[in-house]
Short mmCIF file of N, CA and C in Angstrom, two decimals:
data_model
loop_
_atom_site.label_atom_id
_atom_site.label_comp_id
_atom_site.label_asym_id
_atom_site.label_seq_id
_atom_site.Cartn_x
_atom_site.Cartn_y
_atom_site.Cartn_z
N MET K 1 -38.24 -59.31 38.88
CA MET K 1 -39.01 -59.86 39.97
C MET K 1 -38.44 -59.48 41.34
N GLU K 2 -37.11 -59.34 41.44
CA GLU K 2 -36.49 -58.96 42.71
C GLU K 2 -36.96 -57.56 43.14
N LEU K 3 -37.03 -56.64 42.20
CA LEU K 3 -37.49 -55.28 42.54
C LEU K 3 -38.94 -55.31 43.03
N ARG K 4 -39.75 -56.14 42.42
CA ARG K 4 -41.14 -56.25 42.86
C ARG K 4 -41.20 -56.87 44.26
N ARG K 5 -40.42 -57.90 44.49
CA ARG K 5 -40.41 -58.55 45.80
C ARG K 5 -39.97 -57.57 46.89
N GLU K 6 -39.05 -56.70 46.55
CA GLU K 6 -38.57 -55.70 47.51
C GLU K 6 -39.55 -54.54 47.65
N GLY K 7 -40.58 -54.50 46.80
CA GLY K 7 -41.57 -53.43 46.90
C GLY K 7 -41.15 -52.15 46.22
N LEU K 8 -40.14 -52.22 45.38
CA LEU K 8 -39.64 -51.01 44.74
C LEU K 8 -40.36 -50.67 43.45
N VAL K 9 -41.03 -51.65 42.86
CA VAL K 9 -41.84 -51.39 41.67
C VAL K 9 -43.18 -52.10 41.80
N GLU K 10 -44.16 -51.52 41.13
CA GLU K 10 -45.48 -52.13 41.04
C GLU K 10 -45.63 -52.60 39.60
N ILE K 11 -46.08 -53.83 39.41
CA ILE K 11 -46.30 -54.35 38.07
C ILE K 11 -47.79 -54.59 37.91
N HIS K 12 -48.37 -53.91 36.93
CA HIS K 12 -49.80 -54.03 36.66
C HIS K 12 -49.98 -54.59 35.26
N ALA K 13 -50.68 -55.70 35.16
CA ALA K 13 -50.92 -56.33 33.87
C ALA K 13 -51.59 -55.34 32.92
N HIS K 14 -51.10 -55.28 31.72
CA HIS K 14 -51.64 -54.45 30.63
C HIS K 14 -51.53 -52.96 30.88
N ARG K 15 -50.85 -52.55 31.97
CA ARG K 15 -50.68 -51.12 32.24
C ARG K 15 -49.22 -50.72 32.33
N GLY K 16 -48.38 -51.62 32.83
CA GLY K 16 -46.97 -51.30 32.90
C GLY K 16 -46.37 -51.50 34.28
N THR K 17 -45.14 -51.04 34.40
CA THR K 17 -44.38 -51.14 35.64
C THR K 17 -44.13 -49.73 36.15
N PHE K 18 -44.36 -49.54 37.45
CA PHE K 18 -44.24 -48.21 38.04
C PHE K 18 -43.34 -48.27 39.26
N VAL K 19 -42.48 -47.27 39.40
CA VAL K 19 -41.60 -47.18 40.55
C VAL K 19 -42.41 -46.64 41.73
N PHE K 20 -42.29 -47.29 42.86
CA PHE K 20 -42.96 -46.83 44.07
C PHE K 20 -42.13 -45.72 44.69
N SER K 21 -42.75 -44.60 44.98
CA SER K 21 -42.02 -43.52 45.65
C SER K 21 -42.78 -43.11 46.91
N ALA K 22 -42.00 -42.82 47.93
CA ALA K 22 -42.58 -42.49 49.23
C ALA K 22 -42.75 -40.99 49.37
N SER K 23 -43.73 -40.62 50.15
CA SER K 23 -43.94 -39.24 50.58
C SER K 23 -44.47 -39.32 52.00
N GLU K 24 -44.46 -38.21 52.70
CA GLU K 24 -44.98 -38.22 54.06
C GLU K 24 -46.46 -38.61 54.08
N ALA K 25 -47.21 -38.13 53.11
CA ALA K 25 -48.64 -38.48 53.04
C ALA K 25 -48.83 -39.98 52.81
N ILE K 26 -48.03 -40.56 51.92
CA ILE K 26 -48.11 -42.01 51.66
C ILE K 26 -47.77 -42.78 52.94
N ILE K 27 -46.70 -42.38 53.62
CA ILE K 27 -46.31 -43.05 54.86
C ILE K 27 -47.43 -42.99 55.88
N ASN K 28 -47.97 -41.80 56.09
CA ASN K 28 -49.05 -41.65 57.07
C ASN K 28 -50.27 -42.47 56.71
N ASN K 29 -50.64 -42.48 55.44
CA ASN K 29 -51.80 -43.26 55.01
C ASN K 29 -51.56 -44.76 55.18
N LEU K 30 -50.37 -45.21 54.83
CA LEU K 30 -50.06 -46.64 55.00
C LEU K 30 -50.08 -47.05 56.47
N MET K 31 -49.54 -46.21 57.33
CA MET K 31 -49.51 -46.56 58.75
C MET K 31 -50.92 -46.53 59.35
N GLU K 32 -51.78 -45.65 58.86
CA GLU K 32 -53.17 -45.64 59.34
C GLU K 32 -53.89 -46.94 58.96
N ILE K 33 -53.73 -47.37 57.74
CA ILE K 33 -54.40 -48.61 57.32
C ILE K 33 -53.78 -49.82 58.01
N ARG K 34 -52.48 -49.77 58.24
CA ARG K 34 -51.83 -50.85 59.01
C ARG K 34 -52.43 -50.94 60.40
N MET K 35 -52.56 -49.79 61.06
CA MET K 35 -53.14 -49.81 62.42
C MET K 35 -54.54 -50.38 62.40
N LEU K 36 -55.32 -49.95 61.45
CA LEU K 36 -56.70 -50.43 61.34
C LEU K 36 -56.75 -51.94 61.16
N LEU K 37 -56.02 -52.44 60.20
CA LEU K 37 -56.06 -53.87 59.90
C LEU K 37 -55.29 -54.71 60.91
N GLU K 38 -54.08 -54.31 61.24
CA GLU K 38 -53.25 -55.15 62.10
C GLU K 38 -53.77 -55.24 63.53
N THR K 39 -54.31 -54.15 64.07
CA THR K 39 -54.82 -54.23 65.44
C THR K 39 -56.03 -55.15 65.51
N ASN K 40 -56.89 -55.06 64.52
CA ASN K 40 -58.04 -55.97 64.50
C ASN K 40 -57.62 -57.40 64.20
N ALA K 41 -56.67 -57.55 63.31
CA ALA K 41 -56.16 -58.89 63.01
C ALA K 41 -55.51 -59.50 64.25
N LEU K 42 -54.81 -58.67 65.02
CA LEU K 42 -54.19 -59.17 66.25
C LEU K 42 -55.26 -59.65 67.24
N ARG K 43 -56.30 -58.87 67.39
CA ARG K 43 -57.39 -59.28 68.27
C ARG K 43 -57.99 -60.62 67.80
N PHE K 44 -58.29 -60.72 66.51
CA PHE K 44 -58.85 -61.96 65.97
C PHE K 44 -57.87 -63.13 66.14
N SER K 45 -56.59 -62.88 65.86
CA SER K 45 -55.58 -63.93 65.97
C SER K 45 -55.46 -64.45 67.40
N MET K 46 -55.50 -63.52 68.35
CA MET K 46 -55.39 -63.93 69.75
C MET K 46 -56.62 -64.69 70.21
N GLU K 47 -57.76 -64.36 69.66
CA GLU K 47 -59.00 -65.06 70.03
C GLU K 47 -59.14 -66.40 69.31
N ARG K 48 -58.69 -66.49 68.09
CA ARG K 48 -58.96 -67.66 67.24
C ARG K 48 -57.79 -68.63 67.12
N ASN K 49 -56.57 -68.10 67.10
CA ASN K 49 -55.39 -68.93 66.80
C ASN K 49 -54.22 -68.56 67.70
N TRP K 50 -54.50 -68.35 68.97
CA TRP K 50 -53.48 -67.84 69.89
C TRP K 50 -52.21 -68.70 69.90
N GLY K 51 -52.34 -69.99 70.09
CA GLY K 51 -51.17 -70.87 70.18
C GLY K 51 -50.33 -70.84 68.92
N LYS K 52 -50.96 -70.94 67.78
CA LYS K 52 -50.25 -70.91 66.50
C LYS K 52 -49.58 -69.55 66.29
N LEU K 53 -50.27 -68.48 66.69
CA LEU K 53 -49.71 -67.14 66.57
C LEU K 53 -48.44 -67.01 67.41
N VAL K 54 -48.52 -67.42 68.67
CA VAL K 54 -47.37 -67.33 69.57
C VAL K 54 -46.20 -68.14 69.01
N ASP K 55 -46.46 -69.37 68.57
CA ASP K 55 -45.39 -70.21 68.01
C ASP K 55 -44.74 -69.53 66.81
N SER K 56 -45.56 -68.99 65.91
CA SER K 56 -45.03 -68.33 64.71
C SER K 56 -44.18 -67.11 65.07
N LEU K 57 -44.71 -66.27 65.96
CA LEU K 57 -44.01 -65.03 66.30
C LEU K 57 -42.74 -65.29 67.09
N GLU K 58 -42.76 -66.29 67.97
CA GLU K 58 -41.54 -66.62 68.71
C GLU K 58 -40.45 -67.14 67.78
N ALA K 59 -40.84 -67.97 66.82
CA ALA K 59 -39.87 -68.48 65.85
C ALA K 59 -39.30 -67.34 65.00
N LEU K 60 -40.16 -66.43 64.59
CA LEU K 60 -39.71 -65.31 63.77
C LEU K 60 -38.80 -64.37 64.56
N THR K 61 -39.13 -64.10 65.82
CA THR K 61 -38.27 -63.20 66.58
C THR K 61 -36.90 -63.84 66.85
N ALA K 62 -36.86 -65.14 67.00
CA ALA K 62 -35.56 -65.82 67.16
C ALA K 62 -34.72 -65.64 65.89
N GLN K 63 -35.36 -65.78 64.73
CA GLN K 63 -34.64 -65.58 63.47
C GLN K 63 -34.24 -64.11 63.29
N MET K 64 -35.11 -63.20 63.74
CA MET K 64 -34.81 -61.77 63.67
C MET K 64 -33.57 -61.44 64.50
N GLU K 65 -33.49 -62.05 65.69
CA GLU K 65 -32.34 -61.81 66.56
C GLU K 65 -31.05 -62.20 65.84
N ASN K 66 -31.07 -63.34 65.16
CA ASN K 66 -29.89 -63.79 64.41
C ASN K 66 -29.56 -62.82 63.27
N ALA K 67 -30.59 -62.39 62.55
CA ALA K 67 -30.36 -61.49 61.42
C ALA K 67 -29.77 -60.15 61.90
N VAL K 68 -30.29 -59.64 63.02
CA VAL K 68 -29.77 -58.38 63.56
C VAL K 68 -28.33 -58.55 64.03
N SER K 69 -28.08 -59.60 64.79
CA SER K 69 -26.73 -59.79 65.33
C SER K 69 -25.70 -60.04 64.23
N GLU K 70 -26.12 -60.64 63.14
CA GLU K 70 -25.20 -60.92 62.03
C GLU K 70 -25.19 -59.82 60.98
N GLY K 71 -26.02 -58.79 61.17
CA GLY K 71 -26.04 -57.66 60.24
C GLY K 71 -26.67 -57.95 58.90
N HIS K 72 -27.57 -58.93 58.84
CA HIS K 72 -28.24 -59.27 57.58
C HIS K 72 -29.49 -58.41 57.42
N LEU K 73 -29.29 -57.22 56.85
CA LEU K 73 -30.35 -56.23 56.72
C LEU K 73 -31.51 -56.73 55.87
N THR K 74 -31.25 -57.30 54.73
CA THR K 74 -32.31 -57.78 53.86
C THR K 74 -33.09 -58.91 54.53
N ARG K 75 -32.40 -59.82 55.15
CA ARG K 75 -33.07 -60.93 55.84
C ARG K 75 -33.94 -60.41 56.97
N TYR K 76 -33.45 -59.43 57.72
CA TYR K 76 -34.24 -58.86 58.80
C TYR K 76 -35.54 -58.25 58.26
N ARG K 77 -35.43 -57.53 57.17
CA ARG K 77 -36.62 -56.90 56.58
C ARG K 77 -37.64 -57.95 56.13
N GLU K 78 -37.15 -59.04 55.59
CA GLU K 78 -38.06 -60.13 55.19
C GLU K 78 -38.75 -60.73 56.41
N LEU K 79 -38.01 -60.90 57.49
CA LEU K 79 -38.58 -61.45 58.72
C LEU K 79 -39.55 -60.48 59.37
N ASP K 80 -39.26 -59.20 59.30
CA ASP K 80 -40.17 -58.17 59.81
C ASP K 80 -41.49 -58.26 59.06
N ALA K 81 -41.43 -58.37 57.75
CA ALA K 81 -42.65 -58.52 56.95
C ALA K 81 -43.39 -59.80 57.32
N ALA K 82 -42.66 -60.89 57.51
CA ALA K 82 -43.28 -62.17 57.87
C ALA K 82 -43.94 -62.10 59.25
N PHE K 83 -43.34 -61.35 60.17
CA PHE K 83 -43.90 -61.17 61.51
C PHE K 83 -45.29 -60.55 61.41
N HIS K 84 -45.39 -59.46 60.68
CA HIS K 84 -46.67 -58.78 60.56
C HIS K 84 -47.66 -59.60 59.73
N ARG K 85 -47.14 -60.31 58.75
CA ARG K 85 -48.00 -61.18 57.94
C ARG K 85 -48.56 -62.30 58.80
N ALA K 86 -47.80 -62.81 59.77
CA ALA K 86 -48.29 -63.87 60.66
C ALA K 86 -49.48 -63.39 61.48
N ILE K 87 -49.45 -62.15 61.91
CA ILE K 87 -50.59 -61.58 62.64
C ILE K 87 -51.81 -61.57 61.73
N ILE K 88 -51.61 -61.12 60.51
CA ILE K 88 -52.71 -61.05 59.53
C ILE K 88 -53.23 -62.45 59.21
N ASP K 89 -52.32 -63.36 58.90
CA ASP K 89 -52.72 -64.71 58.48
C ASP K 89 -53.42 -65.50 59.57
N ASN K 90 -53.07 -65.26 60.82
CA ASN K 90 -53.70 -65.98 61.92
C ASN K 90 -55.04 -65.38 62.35
N SER K 91 -55.44 -64.31 61.69
CA SER K 91 -56.72 -63.67 62.02
C SER K 91 -57.91 -64.55 61.68
N GLY K 92 -57.70 -65.47 60.74
CA GLY K 92 -58.81 -66.32 60.32
C GLY K 92 -59.81 -65.61 59.43
N ASN K 93 -59.42 -64.46 58.90
CA ASN K 93 -60.33 -63.67 58.07
C ASN K 93 -59.68 -63.45 56.71
N ILE K 94 -60.22 -64.09 55.69
CA ILE K 94 -59.62 -64.01 54.35
C ILE K 94 -59.69 -62.59 53.78
N PHE K 95 -60.66 -61.81 54.19
CA PHE K 95 -60.78 -60.46 53.65
C PHE K 95 -59.77 -59.51 54.29
N VAL K 96 -59.43 -59.74 55.54
CA VAL K 96 -58.35 -58.98 56.17
C VAL K 96 -57.05 -59.32 55.46
N GLN K 97 -56.83 -60.60 55.18
CA GLN K 97 -55.62 -61.03 54.49
C GLN K 97 -55.54 -60.42 53.10
N GLU K 98 -56.65 -60.43 52.41
CA GLU K 98 -56.71 -59.88 51.06
C GLU K 98 -56.46 -58.37 51.07
N ALA K 99 -57.09 -57.68 52.00
CA ALA K 99 -56.91 -56.22 52.09
C ALA K 99 -55.46 -55.88 52.37
N PHE K 100 -54.83 -56.60 53.29
CA PHE K 100 -53.44 -56.36 53.64
C PHE K 100 -52.53 -56.57 52.42
N SER K 101 -52.84 -57.58 51.62
CA SER K 101 -52.04 -57.89 50.44
C SER K 101 -52.02 -56.75 49.42
N THR K 102 -53.05 -55.91 49.44
CA THR K 102 -53.11 -54.84 48.44
C THR K 102 -52.08 -53.75 48.67
N PHE K 103 -51.56 -53.63 49.88
CA PHE K 103 -50.58 -52.57 50.14
C PHE K 103 -49.31 -53.08 50.83
N GLU K 104 -49.25 -54.35 51.11
CA GLU K 104 -48.11 -54.94 51.83
C GLU K 104 -46.77 -54.64 51.14
N PHE K 105 -46.74 -54.68 49.82
CA PHE K 105 -45.49 -54.45 49.11
C PHE K 105 -44.99 -53.02 49.32
N ARG K 106 -45.91 -52.09 49.52
CA ARG K 106 -45.50 -50.70 49.75
C ARG K 106 -44.80 -50.55 51.10
N ILE K 107 -45.30 -51.27 52.09
CA ILE K 107 -44.65 -51.25 53.40
C ILE K 107 -43.23 -51.80 53.27
N GLN K 108 -43.09 -52.88 52.52
CA GLN K 108 -41.76 -53.47 52.32
C GLN K 108 -40.86 -52.50 51.57
N ALA K 109 -41.40 -51.79 50.62
CA ALA K 109 -40.61 -50.80 49.89
C ALA K 109 -40.11 -49.71 50.83
N LEU K 110 -40.96 -49.27 51.73
CA LEU K 110 -40.55 -48.25 52.71
C LEU K 110 -39.44 -48.78 53.60
N ARG K 111 -39.58 -50.03 54.04
CA ARG K 111 -38.51 -50.63 54.87
C ARG K 111 -37.20 -50.64 54.09
N THR K 112 -37.27 -51.02 52.83
CA THR K 112 -36.08 -51.14 52.00
C THR K 112 -35.45 -49.77 51.74
N GLN K 113 -36.27 -48.79 51.43
CA GLN K 113 -35.77 -47.48 51.04
C GLN K 113 -35.28 -46.65 52.21
N LEU K 114 -35.92 -46.79 53.38
CA LEU K 114 -35.72 -45.79 54.41
C LEU K 114 -35.16 -46.27 55.75
N LEU K 115 -35.23 -47.54 56.06
CA LEU K 115 -34.82 -47.96 57.40
C LEU K 115 -33.37 -48.44 57.44
N SER K 116 -32.72 -48.14 58.54
CA SER K 116 -31.31 -48.46 58.73
C SER K 116 -31.15 -49.70 59.60
N ASP K 117 -29.91 -50.16 59.68
CA ASP K 117 -29.58 -51.29 60.53
C ASP K 117 -29.86 -50.96 62.00
N LYS K 118 -29.59 -49.72 62.40
CA LYS K 118 -29.85 -49.28 63.77
C LYS K 118 -31.35 -49.38 64.09
N LYS K 119 -32.17 -48.98 63.15
CA LYS K 119 -33.62 -49.04 63.36
C LYS K 119 -34.07 -50.50 63.47
N ASN K 120 -33.41 -51.40 62.77
CA ASN K 120 -33.76 -52.82 62.87
C ASN K 120 -33.59 -53.32 64.29
N ARG K 121 -32.51 -52.90 64.95
CA ARG K 121 -32.29 -53.32 66.34
C ARG K 121 -33.41 -52.82 67.24
N GLU K 122 -33.86 -51.58 67.01
CA GLU K 122 -34.95 -51.01 67.80
C GLU K 122 -36.26 -51.75 67.54
N THR K 123 -36.57 -51.99 66.28
CA THR K 123 -37.84 -52.67 65.98
C THR K 123 -37.80 -54.12 66.45
N TYR K 124 -36.63 -54.72 66.44
CA TYR K 124 -36.52 -56.08 66.97
C TYR K 124 -36.98 -56.10 68.42
N GLN K 125 -36.51 -55.16 69.22
CA GLN K 125 -36.90 -55.09 70.63
C GLN K 125 -38.40 -54.85 70.78
N GLU K 126 -38.96 -54.03 69.91
CA GLU K 126 -40.41 -53.79 69.94
C GLU K 126 -41.18 -55.07 69.63
N HIS K 127 -40.67 -55.86 68.68
CA HIS K 127 -41.31 -57.13 68.35
C HIS K 127 -41.27 -58.09 69.54
N VAL K 128 -40.13 -58.13 70.23
CA VAL K 128 -39.99 -59.01 71.41
C VAL K 128 -41.01 -58.62 72.48
N LEU K 129 -41.12 -57.33 72.76
CA LEU K 129 -42.09 -56.87 73.77
C LEU K 129 -43.52 -57.18 73.37
N LEU K 130 -43.81 -57.05 72.09
CA LEU K 130 -45.15 -57.37 71.60
C LEU K 130 -45.45 -58.86 71.78
N VAL K 131 -44.50 -59.70 71.44
CA VAL K 131 -44.69 -61.15 71.59
C VAL K 131 -44.90 -61.51 73.06
N GLU K 132 -44.20 -60.85 73.96
CA GLU K 132 -44.40 -61.11 75.39
C GLU K 132 -45.84 -60.85 75.81
N GLN K 133 -46.42 -59.76 75.32
CA GLN K 133 -47.82 -59.44 75.66
C GLN K 133 -48.79 -60.44 75.02
N ILE K 134 -48.49 -60.84 73.81
CA ILE K 134 -49.35 -61.83 73.13
C ILE K 134 -49.28 -63.15 73.87
N ALA K 135 -48.08 -63.56 74.28
CA ALA K 135 -47.90 -64.84 74.97
C ALA K 135 -48.65 -64.89 76.30
N THR K 136 -48.81 -63.73 76.95
CA THR K 136 -49.55 -63.70 78.22
C THR K 136 -51.04 -63.48 78.02
N ARG K 137 -51.45 -63.44 76.75
CA ARG K 137 -52.87 -63.27 76.38
C ARG K 137 -53.47 -61.94 76.81
N ASN K 138 -52.62 -60.95 76.93
CA ASN K 138 -53.09 -59.62 77.30
C ASN K 138 -53.42 -58.86 76.02
N ILE K 139 -54.63 -59.05 75.52
CA ILE K 139 -55.03 -58.49 74.22
C ILE K 139 -54.88 -56.98 74.20
N GLU K 140 -55.42 -56.31 75.21
CA GLU K 140 -55.41 -54.84 75.18
C GLU K 140 -53.99 -54.28 75.21
N LEU K 141 -53.13 -54.84 76.05
CA LEU K 141 -51.75 -54.36 76.11
C LEU K 141 -50.99 -54.72 74.83
N ALA K 142 -51.28 -55.88 74.27
CA ALA K 142 -50.65 -56.27 73.01
C ALA K 142 -51.05 -55.30 71.89
N ILE K 143 -52.31 -54.95 71.83
CA ILE K 143 -52.77 -53.99 70.82
C ILE K 143 -52.11 -52.63 71.04
N GLU K 144 -52.02 -52.22 72.30
CA GLU K 144 -51.35 -50.96 72.62
C GLU K 144 -49.89 -50.98 72.14
N LYS K 145 -49.18 -52.09 72.37
CA LYS K 145 -47.79 -52.23 71.92
C LYS K 145 -47.71 -52.20 70.39
N LEU K 146 -48.66 -52.83 69.74
CA LEU K 146 -48.66 -52.85 68.27
C LEU K 146 -48.90 -51.44 67.73
N ILE K 147 -49.83 -50.71 68.32
CA ILE K 147 -50.08 -49.33 67.89
C ILE K 147 -48.82 -48.49 68.07
N GLN K 148 -48.18 -48.63 69.21
CA GLN K 148 -46.95 -47.89 69.48
C GLN K 148 -45.87 -48.26 68.46
N HIS K 149 -45.75 -49.54 68.17
CA HIS K 149 -44.75 -50.02 67.20
C HIS K 149 -45.01 -49.42 65.82
N ILE K 150 -46.24 -49.45 65.37
CA ILE K 150 -46.56 -48.91 64.04
C ILE K 150 -46.34 -47.40 64.02
N ASP K 151 -46.71 -46.73 65.10
CA ASP K 151 -46.51 -45.28 65.15
C ASP K 151 -45.01 -44.93 65.20
N ASP K 152 -44.24 -45.72 65.93
CA ASP K 152 -42.78 -45.51 65.93
C ASP K 152 -42.21 -45.69 64.53
N SER K 153 -42.72 -46.68 63.81
CA SER K 153 -42.29 -46.91 62.43
C SER K 153 -42.65 -45.72 61.56
N ARG K 154 -43.86 -45.20 61.74
CA ARG K 154 -44.30 -44.02 60.98
C ARG K 154 -43.34 -42.86 61.20
N LYS K 155 -43.03 -42.59 62.46
CA LYS K 155 -42.13 -41.48 62.79
C LYS K 155 -40.75 -41.70 62.19
N SER K 156 -40.22 -42.90 62.31
CA SER K 156 -38.89 -43.20 61.77
C SER K 156 -38.86 -43.06 60.26
N LEU K 157 -39.90 -43.55 59.61
CA LEU K 157 -39.96 -43.45 58.15
C LEU K 157 -40.04 -42.00 57.70
N CYS K 158 -40.88 -41.21 58.37
CA CYS K 158 -41.00 -39.79 58.03
C CYS K 158 -39.69 -39.05 58.29
N ASP K 159 -39.05 -39.36 59.41
CA ASP K 159 -37.75 -38.73 59.72
C ASP K 159 -36.70 -39.10 58.67
N SER K 160 -36.66 -40.37 58.28
CA SER K 160 -35.69 -40.81 57.26
C SER K 160 -35.97 -40.14 55.93
N LEU K 161 -37.22 -40.02 55.58
CA LEU K 161 -37.59 -39.37 54.32
C LEU K 161 -37.17 -37.90 54.32
N ALA K 162 -37.41 -37.22 55.45
CA ALA K 162 -37.07 -35.80 55.55
C ALA K 162 -35.56 -35.56 55.47
N SER K 163 -34.78 -36.55 55.93
CA SER K 163 -33.32 -36.36 55.94
C SER K 163 -32.67 -36.71 54.60
N GLN K 164 -33.44 -37.18 53.65
CA GLN K 164 -32.87 -37.55 52.34
C GLN K 164 -32.63 -36.33 51.49
#
């Protein structure tokens, strides 16, 4: 179950267990679907559940700061996933939530397999800047920051994969 939680294996009833492996094409495809779903979920969340979203993201970034400063890599990755899940969950759209769930474990697997402690510090700062835009209700700038964040993640993941 730990491997599944980390996104390293896929378990399919009556079919078996499969190891998740990354490729540049997989990374690019995952980041495209993330941009599609997360940017729209962010818009919906800011329109429908702004206060709850801000509270959730501020609490998560505070925990992320602690995880980064204490060097808790696994905890940071869990909080990173929770941060993005909060955007999805606050969208108020069960189908966006369901769609995200179909590939969320793969994103976590990529974080686990390819991202370093140094990258966590960088993404933490990106999360803080994103929360600042959300807190000021600047939807367009918040979406722009989210797109930049996801694209930066795509580049980092592809770079890490290429260096393996």
